[in-house]
Coordinates of C-alpha atoms in Angstrom, one line a residue:
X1 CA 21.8 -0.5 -7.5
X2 CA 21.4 -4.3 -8.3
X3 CA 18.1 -5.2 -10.5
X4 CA 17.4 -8.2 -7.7
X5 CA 17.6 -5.3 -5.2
X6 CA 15.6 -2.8 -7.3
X7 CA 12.9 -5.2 -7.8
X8 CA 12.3 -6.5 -4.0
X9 CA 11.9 -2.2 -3.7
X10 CA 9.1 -2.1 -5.8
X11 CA 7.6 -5.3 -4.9
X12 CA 7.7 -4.0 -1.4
X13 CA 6.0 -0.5 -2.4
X14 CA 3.5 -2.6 -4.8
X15 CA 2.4 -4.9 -1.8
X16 CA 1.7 -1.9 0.5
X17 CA 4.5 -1.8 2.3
X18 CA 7.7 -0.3 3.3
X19 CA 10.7 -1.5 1.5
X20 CA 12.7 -1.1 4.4
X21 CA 10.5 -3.1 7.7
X22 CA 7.8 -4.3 6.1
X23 CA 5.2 -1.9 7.5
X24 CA 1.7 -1.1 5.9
X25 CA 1.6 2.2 4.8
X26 CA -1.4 4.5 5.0
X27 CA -4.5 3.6 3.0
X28 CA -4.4 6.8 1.9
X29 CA -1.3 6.8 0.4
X30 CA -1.4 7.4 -3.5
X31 CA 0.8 3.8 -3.7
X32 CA -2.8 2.8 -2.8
X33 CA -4.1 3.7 -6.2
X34 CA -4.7 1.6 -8.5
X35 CA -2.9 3.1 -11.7
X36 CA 0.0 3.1 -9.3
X37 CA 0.3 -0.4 -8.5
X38 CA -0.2 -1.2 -12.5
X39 CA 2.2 0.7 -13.0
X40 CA 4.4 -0.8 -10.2
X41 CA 3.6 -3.9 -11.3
X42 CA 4.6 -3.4 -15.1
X43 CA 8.2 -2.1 -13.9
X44 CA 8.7 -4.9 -11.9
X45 CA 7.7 -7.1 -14.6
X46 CA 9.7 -5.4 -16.9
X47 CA 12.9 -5.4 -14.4
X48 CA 12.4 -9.4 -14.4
X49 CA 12.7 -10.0 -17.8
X50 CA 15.7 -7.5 -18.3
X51 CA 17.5 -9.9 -15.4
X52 CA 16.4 -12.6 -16.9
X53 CA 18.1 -12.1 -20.7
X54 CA 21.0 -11.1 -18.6
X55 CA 21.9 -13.7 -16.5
X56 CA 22.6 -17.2 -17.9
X57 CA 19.4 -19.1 -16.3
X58 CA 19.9 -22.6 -14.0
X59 CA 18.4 -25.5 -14.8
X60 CA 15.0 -25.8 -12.8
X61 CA 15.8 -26.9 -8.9
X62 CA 13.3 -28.5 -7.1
X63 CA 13.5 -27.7 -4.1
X64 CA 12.6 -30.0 -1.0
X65 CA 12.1 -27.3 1.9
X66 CA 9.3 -28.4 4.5
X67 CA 7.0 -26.8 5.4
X68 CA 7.1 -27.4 9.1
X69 CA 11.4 -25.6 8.4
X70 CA 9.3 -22.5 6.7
X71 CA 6.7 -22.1 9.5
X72 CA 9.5 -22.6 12.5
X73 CA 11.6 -19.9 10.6
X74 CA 8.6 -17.4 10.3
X75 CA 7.4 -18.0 13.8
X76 CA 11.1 -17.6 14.8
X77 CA 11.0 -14.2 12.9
X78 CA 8.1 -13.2 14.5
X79 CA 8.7 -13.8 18.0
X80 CA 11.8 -11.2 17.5
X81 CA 8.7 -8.8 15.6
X82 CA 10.6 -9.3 12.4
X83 CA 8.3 -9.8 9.5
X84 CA 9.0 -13.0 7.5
X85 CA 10.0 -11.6 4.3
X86 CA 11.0 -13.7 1.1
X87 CA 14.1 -12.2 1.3
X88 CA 14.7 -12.5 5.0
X89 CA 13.6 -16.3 4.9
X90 CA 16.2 -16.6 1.9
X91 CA 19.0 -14.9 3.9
X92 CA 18.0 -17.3 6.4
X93 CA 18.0 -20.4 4.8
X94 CA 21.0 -19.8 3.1
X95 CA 23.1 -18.4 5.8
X96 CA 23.8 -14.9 3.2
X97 CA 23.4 -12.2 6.1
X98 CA 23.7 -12.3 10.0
X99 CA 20.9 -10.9 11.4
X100 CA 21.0 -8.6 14.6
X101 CA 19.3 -11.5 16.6
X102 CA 21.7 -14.1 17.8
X103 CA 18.9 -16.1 18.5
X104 CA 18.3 -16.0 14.4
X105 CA 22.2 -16.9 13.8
X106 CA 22.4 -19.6 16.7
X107 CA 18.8 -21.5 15.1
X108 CA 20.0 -24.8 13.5
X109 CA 17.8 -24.5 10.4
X110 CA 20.3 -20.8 9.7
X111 CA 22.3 -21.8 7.2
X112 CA 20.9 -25.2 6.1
X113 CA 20.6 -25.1 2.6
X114 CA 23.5 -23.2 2.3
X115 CA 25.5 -24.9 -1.1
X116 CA 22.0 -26.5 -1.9
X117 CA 19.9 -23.6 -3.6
X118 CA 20.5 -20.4 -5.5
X119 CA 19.3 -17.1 -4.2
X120 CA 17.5 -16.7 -7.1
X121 CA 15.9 -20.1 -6.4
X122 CA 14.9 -19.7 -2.7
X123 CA 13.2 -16.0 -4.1
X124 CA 10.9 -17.4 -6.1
X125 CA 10.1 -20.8 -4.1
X126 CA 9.1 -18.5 -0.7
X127 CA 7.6 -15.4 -2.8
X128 CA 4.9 -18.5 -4.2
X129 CA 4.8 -20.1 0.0
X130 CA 4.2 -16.5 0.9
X131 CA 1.2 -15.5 -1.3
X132 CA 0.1 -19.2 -1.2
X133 CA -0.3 -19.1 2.7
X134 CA -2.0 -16.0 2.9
X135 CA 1.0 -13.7 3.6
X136 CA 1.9 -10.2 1.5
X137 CA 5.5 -11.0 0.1
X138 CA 6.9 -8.5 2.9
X139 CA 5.5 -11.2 5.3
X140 CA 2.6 -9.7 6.3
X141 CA -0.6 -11.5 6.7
X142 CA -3.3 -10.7 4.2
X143 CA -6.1 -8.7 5.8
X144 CA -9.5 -9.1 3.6
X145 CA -10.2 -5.7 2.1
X146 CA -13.8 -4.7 3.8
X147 CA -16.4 -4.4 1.0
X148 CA -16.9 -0.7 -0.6
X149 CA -20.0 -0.4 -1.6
X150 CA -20.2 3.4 -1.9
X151 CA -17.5 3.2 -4.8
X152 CA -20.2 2.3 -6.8
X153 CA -21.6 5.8 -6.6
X154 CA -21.5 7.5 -10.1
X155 CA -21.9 11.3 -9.0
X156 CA -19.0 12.8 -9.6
X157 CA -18.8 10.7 -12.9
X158 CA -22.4 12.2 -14.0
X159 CA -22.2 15.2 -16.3
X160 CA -20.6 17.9 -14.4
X161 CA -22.3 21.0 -13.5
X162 CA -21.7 23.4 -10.9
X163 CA -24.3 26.1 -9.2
X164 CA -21.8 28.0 -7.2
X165 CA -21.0 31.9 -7.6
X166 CA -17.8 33.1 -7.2
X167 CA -18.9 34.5 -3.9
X168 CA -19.7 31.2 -2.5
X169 CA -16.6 29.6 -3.3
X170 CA -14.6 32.4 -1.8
X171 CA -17.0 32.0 1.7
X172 CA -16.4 28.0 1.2
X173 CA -12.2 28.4 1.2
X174 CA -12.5 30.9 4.0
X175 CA -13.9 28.4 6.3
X176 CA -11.5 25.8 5.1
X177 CA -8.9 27.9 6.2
X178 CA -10.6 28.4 9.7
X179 CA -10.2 24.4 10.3
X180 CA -6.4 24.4 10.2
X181 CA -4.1 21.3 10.1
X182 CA -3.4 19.1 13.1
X183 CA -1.1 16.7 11.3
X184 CA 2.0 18.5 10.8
X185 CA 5.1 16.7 13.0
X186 CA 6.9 13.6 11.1
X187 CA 5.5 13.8 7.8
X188 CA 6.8 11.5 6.0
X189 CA 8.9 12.6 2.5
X190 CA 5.3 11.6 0.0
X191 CA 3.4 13.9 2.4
X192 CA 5.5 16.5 2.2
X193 CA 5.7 16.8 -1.4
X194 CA 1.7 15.9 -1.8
X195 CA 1.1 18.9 0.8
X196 CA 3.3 21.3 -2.2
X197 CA -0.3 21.1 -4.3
X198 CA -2.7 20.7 -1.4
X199 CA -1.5 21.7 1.8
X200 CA -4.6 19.6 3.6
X201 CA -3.4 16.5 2.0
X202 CA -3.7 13.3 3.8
X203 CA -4.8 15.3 6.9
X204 CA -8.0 13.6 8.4
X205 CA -11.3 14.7 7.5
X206 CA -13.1 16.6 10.3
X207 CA -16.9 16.9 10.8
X208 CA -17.0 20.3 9.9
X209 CA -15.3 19.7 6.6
X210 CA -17.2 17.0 5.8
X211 CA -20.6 18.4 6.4
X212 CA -18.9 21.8 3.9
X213 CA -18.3 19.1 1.1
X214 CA -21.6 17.6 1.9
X215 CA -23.7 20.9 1.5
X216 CA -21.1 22.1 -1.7
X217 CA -22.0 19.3 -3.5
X218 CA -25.3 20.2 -3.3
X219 CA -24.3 22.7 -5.8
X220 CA -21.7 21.2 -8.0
X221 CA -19.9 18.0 -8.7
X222 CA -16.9 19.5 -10.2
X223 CA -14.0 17.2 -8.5
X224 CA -11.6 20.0 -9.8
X225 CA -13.1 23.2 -8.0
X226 CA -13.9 21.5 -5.1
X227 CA -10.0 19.9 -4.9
X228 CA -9.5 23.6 -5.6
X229 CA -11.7 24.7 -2.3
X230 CA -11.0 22.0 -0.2
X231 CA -7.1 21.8 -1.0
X232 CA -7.2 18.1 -1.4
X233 CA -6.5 15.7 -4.1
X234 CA -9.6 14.7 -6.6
X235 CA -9.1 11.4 -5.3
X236 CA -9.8 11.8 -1.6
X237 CA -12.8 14.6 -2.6
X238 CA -14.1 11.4 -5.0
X239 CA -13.6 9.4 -2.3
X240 CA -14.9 11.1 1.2
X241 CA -17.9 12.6 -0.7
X242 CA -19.3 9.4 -2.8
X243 CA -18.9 7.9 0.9
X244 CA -21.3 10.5 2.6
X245 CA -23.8 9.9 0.0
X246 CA -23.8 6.4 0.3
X247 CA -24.3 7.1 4.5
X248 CA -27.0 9.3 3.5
X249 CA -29.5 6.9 1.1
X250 CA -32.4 6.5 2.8
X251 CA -32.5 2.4 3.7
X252 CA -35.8 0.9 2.0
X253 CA -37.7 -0.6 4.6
X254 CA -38.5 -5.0 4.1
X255 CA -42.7 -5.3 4.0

C-alpha cells in the first residue's frame, strides 16, 4: 500500500468516518476515544513526514480554484449522494479516476486542471477548503458536538471502594444474563472482536440494565468489577453511569 493511500485511511478513521463511503460510524465506537484519535493523529503525522523526506518536494503552487468551481463540484457530488471528499474533489478536478456517474465524467469542470496542479497539491489545497468551510475531510458536514456536562462527574475517579459480597455480584450477573442481546445480525468486524471480551459490547443499554448499574453503584465504584458484571467495557460503564447521576442531581430551585 502507497503512504498517500495509507494516510487518507487513517485520516478517514481519525475524522469518524469510514475510509471507504465516508459514513459516520457509531459514537460508540472505540475510534471515538480520545487516546485513539491521538494516536491516529500521531501516525498520520508521522506517515507525512516519512513521504515527505522521500519524495523530492515542488516548489509551492498557488493555486487559483474558485470557489464557486469547488461548491458546483460538491453540490454535483451530493446530488448523486456522494460525499465530497478531498480526494474525490482531487480526482475530479484533475480528471485521475472516472467515476460510476456519467453525469460526474460529462461535467465541464472534470478534468479542468488536469496538467495544471499536482495531486499532492490539490490534497492539501481541498483538505484546508474542507475544514475551512465547515466540512469533515471525508466531506461530511460538521455537526456541533452537544455539550456533556455529566463528563464532569468525578465518581468513578473518587477513591474506589466497593460494598458488594460475593453473593451480590453473582445475583447481579445472573440478571444480566436474563436481559440477553438484541443486536446480533451484521456486526461489523470491531464489534465482533470487542464482543471476544464483553459479549454485551456496543449493545444498547436497556432500562433494566441501567436501573442494575444505578442501584450497584450504590455499592461500589469499581469500573473493573462492574465491566466484569455488566460485560461491558470500562468506558461505556464510565460513561452510562456518570450520565444517570448527572439525570439524577436534584435541580436547585431559583428564589
Amino acid at each position: 500500500m502507497k503512504i498517500d493511500r495509507a494516510i487518507e485511511i487513517l485520516e478517514a478513521l481519525a475524522s469518524g468516518c469510514s475510509p471507504q463511503t465516508g459514513e459516520l460510524i457509531e459514537n460508540d465506537s472505540v475510534l471515538n476515544e480520545r487516546d485513539v484519535i491521538r494516536a491516529l493523529e500521531k501516525a498520520i503525522s508521522e506517515l507525512e513526514r516519512i513521504n515527505r523526506s522521500t519524495e523530492n518536494q515542488p516548489q509551492k503552487t498557488e493555486l487559483n480554484i474558485t470557489k464557486e468551481e469547488i461548491d458546483k463540484t460538491i453540490k454535483l457530488f451530493q446530488s448523486v449522494e456522494y460525499n465530497p471528499t478531498y480526494s474525490r474533489l482531487t480526482h475530479f478536478f484533475l480528471k485521475s479516476k472516472e467515476f460510476e456517474f456519467p453525469i460526474l465524467n460529462s461535467n465541464e469542470l472534470y478534468g479542468k486542471y488536469f496538467g495544471y496542479y499536482t495531486k499532492q497539491d490539490l490534497h492539501k489545497f481541498f483538505k484546508h477548503y474542507l475544514i475551512e468551510n465547515g466540512y469533515s475531510l471525508h466531506g461530511k458536514v460538521k455537526k456541533e458536538r452537544k455539550p456533556q456536562p455529566w463528563k464532569d462527574i468525578d465518581f468513578f475517579q473518587k477513591d474506589k471502594f466497593n460494598n458488594l459480597t460475593e453473593k451480590a455480584i453473582e445475583q447481579l450477573k445472573n440478571k444480566i444474563n436474563e436481559i440477553g442481546i438484541l443486536k446480533t445480525e451484521d456486526l461489523s468486524e470491531y464489534i465482533v472482536n470487542a464482543r471476544v471480551r464483553h459479549f454485551r459490547a456496543y449493545e444498547s443499554w436497556t432500562d433494566k440494565e441501567k436501573e442494575l448499574l444505578e442501584k450497584a453503584m450504590e455499592y461500589t465504584n469499581d469500573l473493573e468489577l462492574l465491566s466484569e458484571c455488566f460485560q461491558r467495557g470500562i468506558g461505556s460503564i464510565e460513561s452510562c453511569g456518570k450520565r444517570l447521576i448527572y439525570e439524577k442531581k436534584p435541580v436547585a430551585n431559583n428564589v
